[in-house]
Short mmCIF file of C-alpha atoms in Angstrom, two decimals:
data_model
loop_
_atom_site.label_atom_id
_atom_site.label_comp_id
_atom_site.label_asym_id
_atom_site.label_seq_id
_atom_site.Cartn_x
_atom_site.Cartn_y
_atom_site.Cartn_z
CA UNK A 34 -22.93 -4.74 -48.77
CA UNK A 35 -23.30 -8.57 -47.92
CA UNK A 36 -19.73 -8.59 -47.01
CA UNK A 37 -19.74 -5.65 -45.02
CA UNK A 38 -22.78 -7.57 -43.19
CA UNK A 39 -20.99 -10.37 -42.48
CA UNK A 40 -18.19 -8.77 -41.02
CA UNK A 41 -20.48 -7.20 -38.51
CA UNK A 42 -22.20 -10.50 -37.56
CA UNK A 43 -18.89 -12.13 -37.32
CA UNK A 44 -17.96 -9.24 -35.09
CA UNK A 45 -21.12 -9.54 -32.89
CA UNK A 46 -20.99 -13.49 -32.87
CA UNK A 47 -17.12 -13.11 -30.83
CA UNK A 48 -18.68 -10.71 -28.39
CA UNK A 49 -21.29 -12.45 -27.72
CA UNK A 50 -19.11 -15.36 -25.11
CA UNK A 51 -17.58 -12.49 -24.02
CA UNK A 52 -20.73 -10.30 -23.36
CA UNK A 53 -22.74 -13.33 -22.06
CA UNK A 54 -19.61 -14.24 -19.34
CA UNK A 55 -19.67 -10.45 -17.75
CA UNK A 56 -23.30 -10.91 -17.68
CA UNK A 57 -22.79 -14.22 -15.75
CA UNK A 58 -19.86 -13.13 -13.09
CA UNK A 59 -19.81 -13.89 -11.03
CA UNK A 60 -21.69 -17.28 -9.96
CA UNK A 61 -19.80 -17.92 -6.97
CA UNK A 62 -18.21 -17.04 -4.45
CA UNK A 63 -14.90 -15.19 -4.92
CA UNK A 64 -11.84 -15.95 -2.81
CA UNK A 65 -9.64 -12.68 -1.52
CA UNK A 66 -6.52 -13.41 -0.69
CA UNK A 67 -4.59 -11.31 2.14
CA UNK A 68 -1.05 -11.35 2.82
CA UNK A 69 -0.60 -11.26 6.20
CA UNK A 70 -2.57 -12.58 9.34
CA UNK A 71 -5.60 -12.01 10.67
CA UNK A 72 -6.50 -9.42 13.08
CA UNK A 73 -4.33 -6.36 11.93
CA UNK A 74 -4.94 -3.49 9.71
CA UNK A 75 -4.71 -5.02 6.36
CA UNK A 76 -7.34 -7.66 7.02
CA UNK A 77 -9.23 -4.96 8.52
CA UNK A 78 -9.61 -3.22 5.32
CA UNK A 79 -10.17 -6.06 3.30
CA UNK A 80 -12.90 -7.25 5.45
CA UNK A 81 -14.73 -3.62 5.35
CA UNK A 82 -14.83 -3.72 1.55
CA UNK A 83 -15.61 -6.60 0.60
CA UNK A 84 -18.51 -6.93 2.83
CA UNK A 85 -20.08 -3.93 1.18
CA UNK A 86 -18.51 -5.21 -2.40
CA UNK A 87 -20.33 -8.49 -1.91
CA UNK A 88 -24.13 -6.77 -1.83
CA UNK A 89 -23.28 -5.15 -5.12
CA UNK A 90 -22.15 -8.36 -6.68
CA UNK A 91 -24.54 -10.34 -5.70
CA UNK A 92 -21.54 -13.35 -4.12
CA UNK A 93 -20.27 -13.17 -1.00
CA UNK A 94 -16.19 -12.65 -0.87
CA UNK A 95 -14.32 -15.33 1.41
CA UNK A 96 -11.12 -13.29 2.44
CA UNK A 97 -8.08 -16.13 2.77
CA UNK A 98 -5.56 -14.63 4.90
CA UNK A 99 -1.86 -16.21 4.06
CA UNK A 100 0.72 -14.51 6.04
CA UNK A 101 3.74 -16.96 5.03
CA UNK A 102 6.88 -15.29 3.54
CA UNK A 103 6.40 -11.39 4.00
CA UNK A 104 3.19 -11.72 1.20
CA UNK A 105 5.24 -13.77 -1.44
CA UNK A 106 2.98 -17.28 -0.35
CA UNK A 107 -0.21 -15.02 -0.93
CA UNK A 108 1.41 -13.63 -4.36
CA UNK A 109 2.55 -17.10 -5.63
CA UNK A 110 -1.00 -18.25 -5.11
CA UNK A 111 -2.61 -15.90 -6.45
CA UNK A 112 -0.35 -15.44 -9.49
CA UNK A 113 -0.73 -19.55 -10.15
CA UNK A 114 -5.13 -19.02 -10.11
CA UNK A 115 -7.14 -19.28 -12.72
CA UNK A 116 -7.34 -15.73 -14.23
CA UNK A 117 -11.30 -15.91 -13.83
CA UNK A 118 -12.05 -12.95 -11.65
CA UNK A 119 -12.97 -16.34 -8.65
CA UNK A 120 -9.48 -15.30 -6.95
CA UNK A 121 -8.25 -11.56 -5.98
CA UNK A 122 -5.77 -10.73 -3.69
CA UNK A 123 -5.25 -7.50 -1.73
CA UNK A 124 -1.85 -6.23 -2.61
CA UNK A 125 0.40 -3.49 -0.58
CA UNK A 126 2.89 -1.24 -1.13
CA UNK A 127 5.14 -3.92 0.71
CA UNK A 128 4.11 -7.00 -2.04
CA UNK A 129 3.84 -4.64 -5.13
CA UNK A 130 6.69 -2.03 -4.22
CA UNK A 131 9.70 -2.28 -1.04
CA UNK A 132 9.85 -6.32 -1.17
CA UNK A 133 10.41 -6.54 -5.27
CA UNK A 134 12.87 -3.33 -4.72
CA UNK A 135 14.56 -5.21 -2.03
CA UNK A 136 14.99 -8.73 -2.49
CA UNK A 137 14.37 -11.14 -4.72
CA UNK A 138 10.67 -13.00 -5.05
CA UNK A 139 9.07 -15.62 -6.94
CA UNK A 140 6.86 -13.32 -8.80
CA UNK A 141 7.14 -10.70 -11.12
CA UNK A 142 4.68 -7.66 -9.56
CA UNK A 143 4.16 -6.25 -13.02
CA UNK A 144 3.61 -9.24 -15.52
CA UNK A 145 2.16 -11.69 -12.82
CA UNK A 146 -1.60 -9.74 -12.25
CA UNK A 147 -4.30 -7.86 -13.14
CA UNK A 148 -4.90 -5.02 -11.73
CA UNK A 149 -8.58 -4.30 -10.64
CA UNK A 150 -8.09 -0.89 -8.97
CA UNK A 151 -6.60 0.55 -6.00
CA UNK A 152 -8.58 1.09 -2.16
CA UNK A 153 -6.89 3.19 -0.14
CA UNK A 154 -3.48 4.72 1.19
CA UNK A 155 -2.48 6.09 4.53
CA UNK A 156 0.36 8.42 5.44
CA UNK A 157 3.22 7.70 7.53
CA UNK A 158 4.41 10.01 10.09
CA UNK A 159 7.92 11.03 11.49
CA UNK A 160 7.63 10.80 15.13
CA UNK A 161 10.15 11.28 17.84
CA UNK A 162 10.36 10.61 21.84
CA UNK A 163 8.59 12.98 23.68
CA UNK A 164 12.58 13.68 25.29
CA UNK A 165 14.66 14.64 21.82
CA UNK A 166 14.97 18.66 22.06
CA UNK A 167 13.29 19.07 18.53
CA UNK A 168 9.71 20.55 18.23
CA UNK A 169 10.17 20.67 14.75
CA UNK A 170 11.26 18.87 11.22
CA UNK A 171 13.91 21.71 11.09
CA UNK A 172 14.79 21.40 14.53
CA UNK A 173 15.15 17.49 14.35
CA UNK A 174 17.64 18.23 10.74
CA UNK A 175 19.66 20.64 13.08
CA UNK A 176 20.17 18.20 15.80
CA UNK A 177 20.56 14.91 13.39
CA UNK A 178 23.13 17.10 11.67
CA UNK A 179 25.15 17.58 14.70
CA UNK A 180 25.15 14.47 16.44
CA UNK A 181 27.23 12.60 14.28
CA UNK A 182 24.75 9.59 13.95
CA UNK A 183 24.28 9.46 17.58
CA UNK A 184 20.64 9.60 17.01
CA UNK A 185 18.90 6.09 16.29
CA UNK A 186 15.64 5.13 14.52
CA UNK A 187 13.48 1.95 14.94
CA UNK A 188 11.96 0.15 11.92
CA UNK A 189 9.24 -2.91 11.34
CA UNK A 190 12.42 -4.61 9.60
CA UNK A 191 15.13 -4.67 7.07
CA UNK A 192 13.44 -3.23 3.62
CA UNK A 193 9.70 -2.38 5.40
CA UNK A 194 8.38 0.86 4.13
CA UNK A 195 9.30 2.33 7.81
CA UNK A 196 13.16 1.65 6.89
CA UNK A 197 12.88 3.07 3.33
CA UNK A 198 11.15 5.93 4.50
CA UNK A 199 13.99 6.85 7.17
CA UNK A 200 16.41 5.86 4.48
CA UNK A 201 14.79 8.84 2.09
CA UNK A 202 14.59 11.02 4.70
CA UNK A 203 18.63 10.49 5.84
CA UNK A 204 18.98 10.98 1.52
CA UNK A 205 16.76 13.63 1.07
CA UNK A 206 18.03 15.62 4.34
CA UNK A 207 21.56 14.78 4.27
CA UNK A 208 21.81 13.35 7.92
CA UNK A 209 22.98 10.33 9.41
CA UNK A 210 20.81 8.17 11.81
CA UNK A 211 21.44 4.48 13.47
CA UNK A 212 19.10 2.35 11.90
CA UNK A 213 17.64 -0.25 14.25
CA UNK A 214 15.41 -2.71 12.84
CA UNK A 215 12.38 -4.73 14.80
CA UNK A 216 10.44 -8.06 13.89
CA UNK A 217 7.57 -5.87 13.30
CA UNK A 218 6.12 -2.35 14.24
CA UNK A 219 4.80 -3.06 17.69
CA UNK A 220 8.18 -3.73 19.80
CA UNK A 221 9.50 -1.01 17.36
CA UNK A 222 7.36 1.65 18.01
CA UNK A 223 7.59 0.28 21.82
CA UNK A 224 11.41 1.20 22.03
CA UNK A 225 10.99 4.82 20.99
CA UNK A 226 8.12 5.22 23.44
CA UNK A 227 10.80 4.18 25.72
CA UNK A 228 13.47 6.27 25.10
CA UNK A 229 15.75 3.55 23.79
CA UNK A 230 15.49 4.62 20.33
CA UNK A 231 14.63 8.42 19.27
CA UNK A 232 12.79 8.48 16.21
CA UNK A 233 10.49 6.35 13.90
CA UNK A 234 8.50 7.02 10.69
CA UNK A 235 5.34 4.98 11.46
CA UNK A 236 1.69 5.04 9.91
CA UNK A 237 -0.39 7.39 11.26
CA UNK A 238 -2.80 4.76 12.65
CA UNK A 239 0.20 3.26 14.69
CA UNK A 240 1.64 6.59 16.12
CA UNK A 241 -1.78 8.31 16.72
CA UNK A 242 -2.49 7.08 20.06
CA UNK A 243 0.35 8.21 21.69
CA UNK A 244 0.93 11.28 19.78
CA UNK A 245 -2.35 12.43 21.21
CA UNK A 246 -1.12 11.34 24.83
CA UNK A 247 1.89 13.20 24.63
CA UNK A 248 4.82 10.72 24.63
CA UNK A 249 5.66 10.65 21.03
CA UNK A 250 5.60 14.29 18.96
CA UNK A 251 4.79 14.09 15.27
CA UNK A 252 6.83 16.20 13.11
CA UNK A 253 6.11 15.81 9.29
CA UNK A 254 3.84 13.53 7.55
CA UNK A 255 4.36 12.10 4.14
CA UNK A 256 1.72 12.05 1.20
CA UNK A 257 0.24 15.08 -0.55
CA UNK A 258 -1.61 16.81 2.14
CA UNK A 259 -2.10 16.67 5.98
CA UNK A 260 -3.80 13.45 7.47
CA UNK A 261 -6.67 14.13 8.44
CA UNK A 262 -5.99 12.75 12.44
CA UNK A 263 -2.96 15.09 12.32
CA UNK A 264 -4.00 18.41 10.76
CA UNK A 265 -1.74 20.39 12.62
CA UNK A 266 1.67 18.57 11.27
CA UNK A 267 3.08 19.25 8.05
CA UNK A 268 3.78 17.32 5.05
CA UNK A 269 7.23 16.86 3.90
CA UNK A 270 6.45 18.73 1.16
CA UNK A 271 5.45 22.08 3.17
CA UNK A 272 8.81 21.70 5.08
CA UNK A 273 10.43 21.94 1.73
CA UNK A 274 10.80 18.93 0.53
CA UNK A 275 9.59 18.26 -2.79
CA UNK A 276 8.23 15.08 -4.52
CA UNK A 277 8.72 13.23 -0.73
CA UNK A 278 5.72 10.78 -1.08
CA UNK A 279 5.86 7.56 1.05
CA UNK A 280 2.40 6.23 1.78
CA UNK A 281 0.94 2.54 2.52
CA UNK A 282 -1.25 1.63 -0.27
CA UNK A 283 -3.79 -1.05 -0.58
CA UNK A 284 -4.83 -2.24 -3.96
CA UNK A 285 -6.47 -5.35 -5.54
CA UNK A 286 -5.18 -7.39 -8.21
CA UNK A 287 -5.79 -10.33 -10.16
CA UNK A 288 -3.97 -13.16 -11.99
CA UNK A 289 -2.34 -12.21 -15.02
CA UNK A 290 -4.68 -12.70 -17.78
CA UNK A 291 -7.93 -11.85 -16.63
CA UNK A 292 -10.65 -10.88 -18.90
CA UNK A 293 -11.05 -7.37 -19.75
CA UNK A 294 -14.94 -7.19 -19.29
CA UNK A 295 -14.26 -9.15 -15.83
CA UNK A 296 -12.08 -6.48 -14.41
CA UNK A 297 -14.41 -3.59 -15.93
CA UNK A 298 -17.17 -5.42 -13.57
CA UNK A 299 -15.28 -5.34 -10.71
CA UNK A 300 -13.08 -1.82 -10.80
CA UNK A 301 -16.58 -0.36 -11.89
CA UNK A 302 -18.37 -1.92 -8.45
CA UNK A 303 -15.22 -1.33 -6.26
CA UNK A 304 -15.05 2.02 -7.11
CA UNK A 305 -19.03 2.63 -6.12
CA UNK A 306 -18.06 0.50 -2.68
CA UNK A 307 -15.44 3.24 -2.17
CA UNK A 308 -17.79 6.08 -3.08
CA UNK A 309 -19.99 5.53 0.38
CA UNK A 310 -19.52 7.63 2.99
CA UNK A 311 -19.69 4.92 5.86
CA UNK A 312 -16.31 3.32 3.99
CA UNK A 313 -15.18 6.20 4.54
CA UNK A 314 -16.24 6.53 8.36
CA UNK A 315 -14.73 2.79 9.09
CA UNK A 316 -11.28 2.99 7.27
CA UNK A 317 -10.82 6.15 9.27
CA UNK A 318 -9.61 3.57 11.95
CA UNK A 319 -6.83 2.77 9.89
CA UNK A 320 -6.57 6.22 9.00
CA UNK A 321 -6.49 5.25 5.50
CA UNK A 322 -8.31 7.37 2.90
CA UNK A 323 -10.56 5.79 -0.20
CA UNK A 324 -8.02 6.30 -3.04
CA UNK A 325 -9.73 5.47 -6.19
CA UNK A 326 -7.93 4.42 -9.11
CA UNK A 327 -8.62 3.20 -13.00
CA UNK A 328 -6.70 -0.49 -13.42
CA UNK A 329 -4.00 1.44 -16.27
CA UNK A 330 -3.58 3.85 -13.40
CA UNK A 331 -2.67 1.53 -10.86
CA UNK A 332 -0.70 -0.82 -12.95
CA UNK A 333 1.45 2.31 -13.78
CA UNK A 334 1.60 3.37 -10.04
CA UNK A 335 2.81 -0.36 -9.39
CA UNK A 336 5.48 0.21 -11.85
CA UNK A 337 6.78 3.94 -10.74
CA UNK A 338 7.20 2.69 -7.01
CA UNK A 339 8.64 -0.56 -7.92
CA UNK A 340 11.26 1.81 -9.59
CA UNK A 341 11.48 4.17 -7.39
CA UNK A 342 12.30 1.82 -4.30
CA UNK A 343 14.50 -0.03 -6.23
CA UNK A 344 16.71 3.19 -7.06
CA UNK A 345 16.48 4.01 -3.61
CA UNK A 346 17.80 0.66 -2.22
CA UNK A 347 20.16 0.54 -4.51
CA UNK A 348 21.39 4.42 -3.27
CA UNK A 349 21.80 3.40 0.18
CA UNK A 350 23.20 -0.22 -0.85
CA UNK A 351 20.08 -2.09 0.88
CA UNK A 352 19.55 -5.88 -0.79
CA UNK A 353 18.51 -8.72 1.57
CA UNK A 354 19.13 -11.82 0.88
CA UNK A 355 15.73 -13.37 1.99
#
């Protein structure tokens, strides 16, 4: 019996640090690290939670946008912080998934962080020129198929999530397009709008406004049900394609290392931020969607489209040197 005792207080004595520092976290501000400039979508979303995720912890959130080096400066430094839950960053499906299937980084997206949970994803759309005689994903196949890869398509750059989407679509559909890439999505998305390329697989957010004004058409969109802006277009899916899921994810993550009752503090309060409906309401912009997720959930999503980009580039014999 007096053993048995002294197990348990030994027990209770280990959790007690443990108890007593989830209890104190935090007790000071926490940096949030974004990985790309100010002023776009990303920061967007970052800024929206964490001003909301800041009244439930009790800290405001300073959000640290470092752009450098297509997200490998903000992964580096985030990957190099002390694994006390004072420094997050907000990881994408570029950082976490097409970059690491791509090219080679610094940084291991898998061993290198925590993850905390994920925030949201938004669908990407295939969209042509308002001019290509296809009202339809079949009809667009059809014509694809017979113009020999006449047809072009316009991309944010060399392994973006715009290009790899294309590239699945060309696998999955067994057509041949021109791939031309941009320095971004903006003189990309410009081009087919002009006529000078035919087709692009955007996000929603980016094609919406000129969808609804008539000079792009939207055709298909990917994820597992309709977007919400676009309920009258398809998912891949519905056209036929099965298990054709290509969506821009958000997520937040953490140095490698972190402290389990840490995370459990802030998944558990990210997930309640996510829960209100005005979230929902303001990342409607984006036309992203709240996408809650437990941290061995997203660390196993991280994993599956790590893999499955990489056996995709690999397919269509994409590697950039960068």
């Amino acid at each position: 019996m007096q053993r048995r005792q002294l197990v348990r207080a030994a027990g209770a004595a280990l959790a007690l640090p443990a108890l007593a520092r989830a209890q104190a976290y935090p007790s000071r501000p926490i940096r949030y690290i974004v990985p790309v400039p100010a002023g776009g979508g990303n920061d967007m979303i970052a800024r929206v939670v964490t001003e909301r995720w800041s009244r439930l912890l009790g800290q405001p959130f300073v959000v640290d946008n470092q752009g450098g080096g297509s997200g490998v400066v903000a992964c580096q430094t985030t990957a190099r912080a002390a694994p006390d839950g004072y420094t997050l960053l907000q990881a994408y499906v570029a950082t976490h998934g097409t970059n690491p299937a791509t090219r080679r980084v610094p940084y291991d997206p898998v061993k290198d962080f925590t993850p905390i949970g994920m925030v949201g994803a938004s669908p990407n759309v295939l969209v042509v020129h308002a001019g290509v005689p296809a009202r339809s994903l079949q009809e667009f196949i059809d014509l694809a198929r017979r113009s020999g890869g006449k047809l072009s398509y316009g991309s944010a750059g060399l392994g973006t999530l715009t290009h790899l989407t294309m590239e699945l679509f060309k696998h999955d559909t067994g057509t041949s397009l021109l791939h031309v890439p941009y320095r971004g999505a903006a003189p990309a998305i410009a081009d087919v709008l002009s006529g000078q390329t035919q087709a692009m697989f955007p996000s929603v957010a980016t094609a919406l406004p000129h969808v609804r004004s008539g000079k792009l058409r939207a055709l298909a969109v990917t994820g597992k049900r309709r977007s919400g802006q676009l309920p009258d277009v398809p998912t891949m899916e519905e056209a036929g394609f099965k298990g054709f899921d290509a969506v821009q994810w958000y997520c937040t993550l953490g140095p490698a290392g972190m402290p389990r009752e840490i995370v459990q503090r802030l998944h558990a309060t990210q997930v309640a931020v996510l829960g209100a409906p005005d979230l929902a309401d303001k990342l409607a912009s984006e036309a992203v969607d709240p996408w809650p997720m437990s941290p061995e959930q997203l660390g196993d999503h991280i994993r599956s489209e790590v893999a499955r980009w990489t056996a995709l580039a690999s397919a269509r014999n994409i590697k950039l040197e960068e």
